[in-house]
Amino acid sequence: ENWPQQPLHLQLESARIAARAGILLWKETTGGMEQMRACIQQAVESIHPHLQQHLKVPDIIHTTFVRYVSPQSEKVRPSQVHSVLCQQVVRKHPIFEKNVLNSLVNC
């Protein structure tokens, strides 16, 4: 009943490139995501009062934008992927604002 009625607004907050994947972290600015999480939490509690201790509603919003499909070898390192993404994607597109660039070390 408290589910948000308006569209959510996501703002790119930071980006990470790790050994297995690259992710974008988002911030929702309307409060709608918090409303959704509260509704989900209430639904979980209504199913069974003790179910809540076995489930967690995460507080992050993320998108995986690159994932390694096989174990990395010595031929391809995360630093190489990081370098290519910084040069070919991040620096060329305005969606990656300064705070995102700062989160991508040495980008």
Tab-separated table of C-alpha atoms in Angstrom:
chain	number	residue	atom	x	y	z
A	1	GLU	CA	0.000	0.000	0.000
A	2	ASN	CA	2.944	2.336	0.492
A	3	TRP	CA	4.546	1.175	-2.752
A	4	PRO	CA	5.889	4.222	-4.627
A	5	GLN	CA	3.574	5.600	-7.283
A	6	GLN	CA	6.137	7.821	-9.003
A	7	PRO	CA	9.119	6.711	-11.099
A	8	LEU	CA	12.388	6.174	-9.296
A	9	HIS	CA	15.304	8.436	-10.103
A	10	LEU	CA	18.728	6.823	-10.072
A	11	GLN	CA	21.977	8.746	-9.951
A	12	LEU	CA	25.270	7.035	-10.662
A	13	GLU	CA	27.231	7.156	-7.417
A	14	SER	CA	30.363	5.098	-8.026
A	15	ALA	CA	31.889	2.279	-10.007
A	16	ARG	CA	34.103	-0.635	-9.053
A	17	ILE	CA	36.186	-3.043	-11.067
A	18	ALA	CA	37.076	-6.146	-9.092
A	19	ALA	CA	38.720	-9.460	-9.876
A	20	ARG	CA	35.448	-11.043	-11.105
A	21	ALA	CA	33.245	-8.165	-12.267
A	22	GLY	CA	32.728	-4.458	-12.733
A	23	ILE	CA	29.739	-2.853	-11.039
A	24	LEU	CA	28.010	0.506	-11.010
A	25	LEU	CA	26.552	1.652	-7.690
A	26	TRP	CA	23.463	3.843	-7.812
A	27	LYS	CA	21.734	6.246	-5.427
A	28	GLU	CA	17.936	6.570	-5.607
A	29	THR	CA	16.935	10.175	-4.955
A	30	THR	CA	13.118	10.146	-4.615
A	31	GLY	CA	12.819	7.939	-1.536
A	32	GLY	CA	10.898	5.385	-3.578
A	33	MET	CA	13.471	2.647	-3.065
A	34	GLU	CA	13.218	3.053	0.702
A	35	GLN	CA	9.430	2.748	0.399
A	36	MET	CA	9.841	-0.440	-1.640
A	37	ARG	CA	12.228	-1.909	0.909
A	38	ALA	CA	9.831	-1.085	3.740
A	39	CYS	CA	6.969	-2.820	1.871
A	40	ILE	CA	9.124	-5.894	1.300
A	41	GLN	CA	10.171	-5.922	4.948
A	42	GLN	CA	6.525	-5.719	6.054
A	43	ALA	CA	5.580	-8.561	3.708
A	44	VAL	CA	8.395	-10.724	5.096
A	45	GLU	CA	7.287	-10.004	8.663
A	46	SER	CA	3.651	-10.835	7.822
A	47	ILE	CA	4.602	-14.270	6.461
A	48	HIS	CA	6.209	-15.380	9.678
A	49	PRO	CA	7.612	-13.287	12.526
A	50	HIS	CA	10.886	-15.228	12.655
A	51	LEU	CA	11.490	-15.268	8.908
A	52	GLN	CA	12.985	-11.777	9.110
A	53	GLN	CA	16.072	-13.073	10.923
A	54	HIS	CA	16.863	-15.356	7.955
A	55	LEU	CA	16.372	-12.803	5.171
A	56	LYS	CA	17.961	-9.459	4.471
A	57	VAL	CA	16.711	-6.677	2.232
A	58	PRO	CA	19.955	-5.223	0.844
A	59	ASP	CA	20.513	-1.487	0.952
A	60	ILE	CA	22.423	-1.183	-2.311
A	61	ILE	CA	21.380	-0.653	-5.902
A	62	HIS	CA	23.903	-1.953	-8.379
A	63	THR	CA	24.374	-3.012	-11.960
A	64	THR	CA	26.984	-5.486	-13.125
A	65	PHE	CA	28.340	-4.030	-16.345
A	66	VAL	CA	31.140	-6.500	-17.027
A	67	ARG	CA	31.766	-10.006	-15.716
A	68	TYR	CA	34.516	-12.462	-16.453
A	69	VAL	CA	33.006	-15.615	-17.942
A	70	SER	CA	36.035	-17.769	-17.180
A	71	PRO	CA	38.771	-17.636	-14.561
A	72	GLN	CA	41.314	-14.965	-15.314
A	73	SER	CA	44.680	-16.013	-16.567
A	74	GLU	CA	47.970	-14.234	-16.363
A	75	LYS	CA	47.177	-12.862	-19.836
A	76	VAL	CA	44.238	-10.720	-18.660
A	77	ARG	CA	44.353	-8.884	-15.358
A	78	PRO	CA	41.721	-6.656	-13.750
A	79	SER	CA	44.111	-3.728	-14.114
A	80	GLN	CA	44.063	-4.195	-17.903
A	81	VAL	CA	40.269	-4.288	-17.984
A	82	HIS	CA	40.231	-1.234	-15.712
A	83	SER	CA	42.563	0.654	-18.040
A	84	VAL	CA	40.546	-0.121	-21.173
A	85	LEU	CA	37.241	0.788	-19.508
A	86	CYS	CA	38.675	4.056	-18.221
A	87	GLN	CA	40.076	5.051	-21.598
A	88	GLN	CA	37.319	3.794	-23.883
A	89	VAL	CA	34.183	4.277	-21.779
A	90	VAL	CA	34.469	6.348	-18.618
A	91	ARG	CA	36.395	9.311	-19.995
A	92	LYS	CA	34.202	9.510	-23.111
A	93	HIS	CA	30.744	9.555	-21.543
A	94	PRO	CA	29.278	12.367	-19.416
A	95	ILE	CA	27.267	9.976	-17.202
A	96	PHE	CA	30.514	9.250	-15.388
A	97	GLU	CA	30.712	12.401	-13.320
A	98	LYS	CA	33.691	13.397	-11.209
A	99	ASN	CA	32.572	11.390	-8.138
A	100	VAL	CA	32.406	8.262	-10.278
A	101	LEU	CA	35.770	8.964	-11.853
A	102	ASN	CA	37.234	9.354	-8.372
A	103	SER	CA	35.843	5.958	-7.365
A	104	LEU	CA	37.688	4.335	-10.255
A	105	VAL	CA	41.226	4.575	-8.941
A	106	ASN	CA	43.712	5.942	-11.467
A	107	CYS	CA	41.034	6.489	-14.080
